[in-house]
CSV table of C-alpha atoms in Angstrom, one decimal:
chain,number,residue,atom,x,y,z
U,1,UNK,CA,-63.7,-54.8,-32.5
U,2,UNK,CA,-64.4,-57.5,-34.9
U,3,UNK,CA,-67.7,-57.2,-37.3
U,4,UNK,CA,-70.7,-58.3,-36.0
U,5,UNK,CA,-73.0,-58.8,-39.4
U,6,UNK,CA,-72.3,-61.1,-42.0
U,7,UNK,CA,-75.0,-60.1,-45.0
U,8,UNK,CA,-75.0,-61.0,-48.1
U,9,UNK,CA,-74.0,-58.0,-51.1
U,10,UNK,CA,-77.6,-57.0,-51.8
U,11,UNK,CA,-79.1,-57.0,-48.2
U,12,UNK,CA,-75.9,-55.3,-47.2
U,13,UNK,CA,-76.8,-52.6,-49.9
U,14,UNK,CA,-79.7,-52.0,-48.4
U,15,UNK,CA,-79.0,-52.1,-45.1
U,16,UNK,CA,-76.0,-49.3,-45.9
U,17,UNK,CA,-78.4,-47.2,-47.6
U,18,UNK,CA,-81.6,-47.4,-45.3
U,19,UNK,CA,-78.8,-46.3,-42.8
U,20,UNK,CA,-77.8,-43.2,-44.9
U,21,UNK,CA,-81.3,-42.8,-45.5
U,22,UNK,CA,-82.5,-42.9,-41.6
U,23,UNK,CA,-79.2,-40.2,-40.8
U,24,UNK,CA,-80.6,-37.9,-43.5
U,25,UNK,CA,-83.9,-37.9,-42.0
U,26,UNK,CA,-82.9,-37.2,-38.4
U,27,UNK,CA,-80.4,-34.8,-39.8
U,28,UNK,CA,-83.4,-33.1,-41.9
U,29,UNK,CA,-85.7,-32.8,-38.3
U,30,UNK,CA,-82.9,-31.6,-35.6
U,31,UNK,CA,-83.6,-28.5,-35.0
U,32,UNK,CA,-87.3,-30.2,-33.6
U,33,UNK,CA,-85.1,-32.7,-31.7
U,34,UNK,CA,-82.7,-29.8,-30.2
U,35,UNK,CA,-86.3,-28.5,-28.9
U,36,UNK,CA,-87.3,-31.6,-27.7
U,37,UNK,CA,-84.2,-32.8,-26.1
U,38,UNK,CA,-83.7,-30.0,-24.5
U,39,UNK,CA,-87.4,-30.2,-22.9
U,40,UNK,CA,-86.3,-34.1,-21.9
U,41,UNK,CA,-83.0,-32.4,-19.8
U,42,UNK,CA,-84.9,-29.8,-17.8
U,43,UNK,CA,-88.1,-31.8,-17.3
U,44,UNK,CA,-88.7,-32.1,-13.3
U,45,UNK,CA,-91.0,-35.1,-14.4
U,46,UNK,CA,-87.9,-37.4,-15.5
U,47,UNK,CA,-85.1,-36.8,-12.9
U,48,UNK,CA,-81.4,-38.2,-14.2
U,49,UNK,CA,-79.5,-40.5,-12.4
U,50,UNK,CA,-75.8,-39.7,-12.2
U,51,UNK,CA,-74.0,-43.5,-13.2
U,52,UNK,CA,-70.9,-44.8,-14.4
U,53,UNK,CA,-72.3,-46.5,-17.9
U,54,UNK,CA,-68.8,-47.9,-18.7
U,55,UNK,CA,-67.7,-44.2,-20.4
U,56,UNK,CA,-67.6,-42.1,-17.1
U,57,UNK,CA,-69.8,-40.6,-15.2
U,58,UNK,CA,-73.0,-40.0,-17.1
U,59,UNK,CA,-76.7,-38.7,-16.8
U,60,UNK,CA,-78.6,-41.4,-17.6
U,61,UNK,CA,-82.4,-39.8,-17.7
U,62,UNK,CA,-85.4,-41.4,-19.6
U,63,UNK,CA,-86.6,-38.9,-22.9
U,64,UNK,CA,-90.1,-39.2,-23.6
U,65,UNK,CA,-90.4,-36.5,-25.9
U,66,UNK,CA,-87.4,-37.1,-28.1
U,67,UNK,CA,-87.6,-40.8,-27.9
U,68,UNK,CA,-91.5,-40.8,-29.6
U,69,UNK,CA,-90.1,-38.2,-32.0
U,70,UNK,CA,-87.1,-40.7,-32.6
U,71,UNK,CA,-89.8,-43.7,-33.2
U,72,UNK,CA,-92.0,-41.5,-35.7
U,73,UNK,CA,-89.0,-40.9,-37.9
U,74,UNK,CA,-88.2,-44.7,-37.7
U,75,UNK,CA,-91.5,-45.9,-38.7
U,76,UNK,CA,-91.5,-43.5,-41.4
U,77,UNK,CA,-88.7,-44.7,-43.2
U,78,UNK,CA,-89.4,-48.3,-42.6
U,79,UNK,CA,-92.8,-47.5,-44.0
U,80,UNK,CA,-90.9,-45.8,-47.0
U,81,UNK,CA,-88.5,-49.2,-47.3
U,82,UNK,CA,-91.8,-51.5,-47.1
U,83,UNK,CA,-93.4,-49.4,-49.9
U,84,UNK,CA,-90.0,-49.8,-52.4
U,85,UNK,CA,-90.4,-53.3,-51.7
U,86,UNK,CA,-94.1,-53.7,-53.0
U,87,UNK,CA,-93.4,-51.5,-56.3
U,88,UNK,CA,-90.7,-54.3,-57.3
U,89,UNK,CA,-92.0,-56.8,-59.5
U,90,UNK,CA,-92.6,-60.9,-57.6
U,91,UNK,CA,-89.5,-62.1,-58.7
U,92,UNK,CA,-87.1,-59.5,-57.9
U,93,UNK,CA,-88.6,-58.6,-54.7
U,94,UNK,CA,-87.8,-62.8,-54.4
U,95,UNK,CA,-84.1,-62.4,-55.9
U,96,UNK,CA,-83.6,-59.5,-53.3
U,97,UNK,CA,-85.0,-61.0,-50.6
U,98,UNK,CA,-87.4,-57.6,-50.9
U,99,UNK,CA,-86.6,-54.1,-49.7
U,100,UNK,CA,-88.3,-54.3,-45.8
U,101,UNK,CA,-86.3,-52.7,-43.1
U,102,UNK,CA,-83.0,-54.1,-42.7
U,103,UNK,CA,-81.7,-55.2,-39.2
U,104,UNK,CA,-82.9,-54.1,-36.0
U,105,UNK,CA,-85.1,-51.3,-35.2
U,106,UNK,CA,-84.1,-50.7,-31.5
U,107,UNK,CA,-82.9,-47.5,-30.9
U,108,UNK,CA,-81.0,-46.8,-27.6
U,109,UNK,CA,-81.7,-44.2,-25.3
U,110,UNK,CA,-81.8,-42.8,-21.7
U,111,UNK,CA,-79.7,-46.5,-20.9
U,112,UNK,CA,-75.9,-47.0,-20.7
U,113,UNK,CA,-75.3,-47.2,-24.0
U,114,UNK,CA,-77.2,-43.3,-24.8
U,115,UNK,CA,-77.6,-41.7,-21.5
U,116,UNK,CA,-79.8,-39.2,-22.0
U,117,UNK,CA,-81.4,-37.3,-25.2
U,118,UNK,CA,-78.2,-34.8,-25.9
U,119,UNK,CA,-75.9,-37.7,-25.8
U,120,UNK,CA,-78.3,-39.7,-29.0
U,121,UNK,CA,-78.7,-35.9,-31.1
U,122,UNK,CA,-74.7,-35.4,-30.5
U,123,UNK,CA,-74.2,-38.7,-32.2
U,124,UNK,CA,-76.0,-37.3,-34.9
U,125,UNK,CA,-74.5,-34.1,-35.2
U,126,UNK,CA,-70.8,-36.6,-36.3
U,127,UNK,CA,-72.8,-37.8,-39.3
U,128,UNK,CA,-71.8,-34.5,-41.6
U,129,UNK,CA,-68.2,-35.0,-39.5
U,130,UNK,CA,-67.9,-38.6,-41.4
U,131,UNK,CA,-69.7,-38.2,-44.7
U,132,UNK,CA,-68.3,-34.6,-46.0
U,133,UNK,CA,-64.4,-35.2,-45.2
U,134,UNK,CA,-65.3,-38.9,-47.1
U,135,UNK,CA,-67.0,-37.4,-49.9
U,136,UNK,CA,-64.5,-33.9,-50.2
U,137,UNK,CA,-61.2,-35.7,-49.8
U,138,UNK,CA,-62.1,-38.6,-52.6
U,139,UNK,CA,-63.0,-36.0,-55.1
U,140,UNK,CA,-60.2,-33.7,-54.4
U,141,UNK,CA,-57.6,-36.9,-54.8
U,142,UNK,CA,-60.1,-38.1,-58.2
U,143,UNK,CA,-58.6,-34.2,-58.9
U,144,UNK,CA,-55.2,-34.9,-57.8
U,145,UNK,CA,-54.7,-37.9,-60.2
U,146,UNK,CA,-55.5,-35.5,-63.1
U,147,UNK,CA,-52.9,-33.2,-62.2
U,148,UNK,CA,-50.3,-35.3,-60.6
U,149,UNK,CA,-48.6,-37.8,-62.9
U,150,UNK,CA,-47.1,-38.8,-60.3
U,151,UNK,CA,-49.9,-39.6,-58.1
U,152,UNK,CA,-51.8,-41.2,-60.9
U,153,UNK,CA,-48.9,-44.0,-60.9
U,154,UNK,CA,-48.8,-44.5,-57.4
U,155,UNK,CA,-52.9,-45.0,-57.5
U,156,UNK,CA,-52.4,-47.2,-60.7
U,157,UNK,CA,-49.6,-49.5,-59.3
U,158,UNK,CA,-51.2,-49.5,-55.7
U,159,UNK,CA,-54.8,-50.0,-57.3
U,160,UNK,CA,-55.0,-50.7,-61.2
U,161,UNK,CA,-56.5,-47.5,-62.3
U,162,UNK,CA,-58.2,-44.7,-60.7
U,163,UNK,CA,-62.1,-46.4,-61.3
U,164,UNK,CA,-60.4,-49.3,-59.2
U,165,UNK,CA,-59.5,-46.7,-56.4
U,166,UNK,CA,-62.5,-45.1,-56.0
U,167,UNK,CA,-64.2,-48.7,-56.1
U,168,UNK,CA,-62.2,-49.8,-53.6
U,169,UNK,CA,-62.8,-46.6,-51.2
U,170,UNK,CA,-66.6,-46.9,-51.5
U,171,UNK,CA,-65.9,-50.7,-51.1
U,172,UNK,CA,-64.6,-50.6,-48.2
U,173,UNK,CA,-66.9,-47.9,-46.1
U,174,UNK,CA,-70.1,-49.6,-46.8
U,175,UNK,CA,-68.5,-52.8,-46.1
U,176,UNK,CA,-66.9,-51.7,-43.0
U,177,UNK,CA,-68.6,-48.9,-41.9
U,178,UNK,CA,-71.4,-50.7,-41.8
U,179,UNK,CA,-70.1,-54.1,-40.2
U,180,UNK,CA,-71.7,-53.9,-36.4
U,181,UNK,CA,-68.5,-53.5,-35.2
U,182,UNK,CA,-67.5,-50.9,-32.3
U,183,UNK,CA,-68.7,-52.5,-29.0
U,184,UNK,CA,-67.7,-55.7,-27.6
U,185,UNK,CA,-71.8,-56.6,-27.7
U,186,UNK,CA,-74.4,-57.1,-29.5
U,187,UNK,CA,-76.6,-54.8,-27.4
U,188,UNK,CA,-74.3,-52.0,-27.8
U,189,UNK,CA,-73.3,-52.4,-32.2
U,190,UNK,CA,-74.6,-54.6,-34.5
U,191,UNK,CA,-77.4,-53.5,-36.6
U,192,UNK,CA,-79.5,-51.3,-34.2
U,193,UNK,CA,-80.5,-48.2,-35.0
U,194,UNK,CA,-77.5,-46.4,-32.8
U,195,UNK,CA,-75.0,-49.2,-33.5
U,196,UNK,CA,-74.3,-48.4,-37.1
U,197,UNK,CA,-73.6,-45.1,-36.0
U,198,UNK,CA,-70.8,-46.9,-33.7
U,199,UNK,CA,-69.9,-48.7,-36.5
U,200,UNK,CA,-69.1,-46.0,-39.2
U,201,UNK,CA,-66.9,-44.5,-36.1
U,202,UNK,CA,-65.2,-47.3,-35.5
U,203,UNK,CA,-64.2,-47.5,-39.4
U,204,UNK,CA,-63.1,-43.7,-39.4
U,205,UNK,CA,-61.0,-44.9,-36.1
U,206,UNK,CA,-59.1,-47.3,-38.5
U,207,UNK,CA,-58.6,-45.0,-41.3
U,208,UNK,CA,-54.4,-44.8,-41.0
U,209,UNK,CA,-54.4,-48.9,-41.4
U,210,UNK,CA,-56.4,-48.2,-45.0
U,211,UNK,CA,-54.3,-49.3,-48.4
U,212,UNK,CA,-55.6,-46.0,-49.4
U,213,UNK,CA,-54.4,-43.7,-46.7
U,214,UNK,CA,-51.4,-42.2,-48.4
U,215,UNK,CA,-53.9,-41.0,-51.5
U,216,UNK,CA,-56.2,-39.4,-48.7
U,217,UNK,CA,-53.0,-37.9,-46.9
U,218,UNK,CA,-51.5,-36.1,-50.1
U,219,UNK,CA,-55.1,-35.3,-51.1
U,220,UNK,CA,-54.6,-32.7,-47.7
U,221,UNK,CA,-57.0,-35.4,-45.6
U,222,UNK,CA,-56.3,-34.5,-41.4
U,223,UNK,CA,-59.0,-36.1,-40.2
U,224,UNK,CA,-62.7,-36.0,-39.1
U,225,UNK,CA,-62.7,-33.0,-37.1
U,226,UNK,CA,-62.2,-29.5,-38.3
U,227,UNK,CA,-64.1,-27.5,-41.4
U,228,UNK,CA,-64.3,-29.8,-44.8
């Protein structure tokens, strides 16, 4: 689906790394939300309702405990992006438009869009699927260019020069992966808390139509699944 924000370079910047920042922290605190999610799935207080959501057959149950752990790690970071903002000096906290949270703070769960609490940590179990094949395969083709003069032409004709690659890589995921794109709704992508998950998947989705493909392909790149 098409992209769904439209922000300008520096509010973009943030808004990419408040994500990465937000992923990190959840990452950092799931073994707590494997215990609590699993104490939202066998609660007899919270009964799930078997539904089609638009993906199958789900169980759609309400999470209390993992939801109010999910808020506490929110409000911690936006606290953290609040407190950047008031350590810049007036006029670059004006030039940037300040450092607050970026985009919306919803965050989807026990609905159609997150069914239930094992559905939202499984989401966040991908984020080490997307970032370390990203990261491992444009170092290993930075490596390839040394050692392949052959590569290093096809990089400089295709790109300018092997800066201009990696640029362009790193370009193009926090543009992209970043975009709201990945539902046909706002409700479901955009800039919620869940939605730029949807997003960055939706750019690994599209990686074979990237001008940079071939690098990542004789780099040894085979996807996002599998041991990187």
């Amino acid at each position: 689906t098409a992209p769904r924000l439209s922000h300008s370079h520096a509010r973009q910047f943030r808004f990419a790394e408040q994500s990465l920042s937000l992923w990190r922290a959840i990452v950092d605190d799931m073994f707590r939300l494997w215990h609590l999610a699993e104490a939202d799935l066998l609660s007899g207080d919270a009964p799930y309702d078997l539904r089609d959501t638009g993906q199958g057959l789900q169980r759609v149950q309400a999470c209390p405990r993992t939801y109010s752990a999910m808020l506490h790690i929110l409000t911690r970071e936006r606290a953290d992006a609040h407190r950047a903002d008031r350590r810049l000096p007036a006029d670059a906290a004006h030039q940037h438009n300040g450092r607050d949270w970026v985009g919306s703070a919803m965050v989807h769960m026990g609905d159609h869009a997150v069914p239930n609490a094992l559905t939202f940590l499984d989401k966040y179990a991908q984020v080490a699927r997307i970032l370390r094949p990203l990261v491992t395969v444009l170092h290993r083709s930075l490596h390839l260019c040394d050692r392949d003069a052959h590569v290093k032409a096809l990089v400089h004709r295709k790109f300018g020069s092997v800066a201009d690659y990696k640029r362009a890589v790193l370009a193009d995921f926090f543009r992209h992966a970043f975009d709201g794109s990945g539902a046909d709704n706002f409700y479901d992508a955009g800039s919620c808390v869940d939605g730029r998950l949807t997003s960055a998947w939706n750019w690994c989705s599209q990686i074979s139509t990237k001008p940079y493909y071939l690098i990542f392909k004789l780099a040894g790149f085979a996807g996002f699944d599998g041991d990187w």
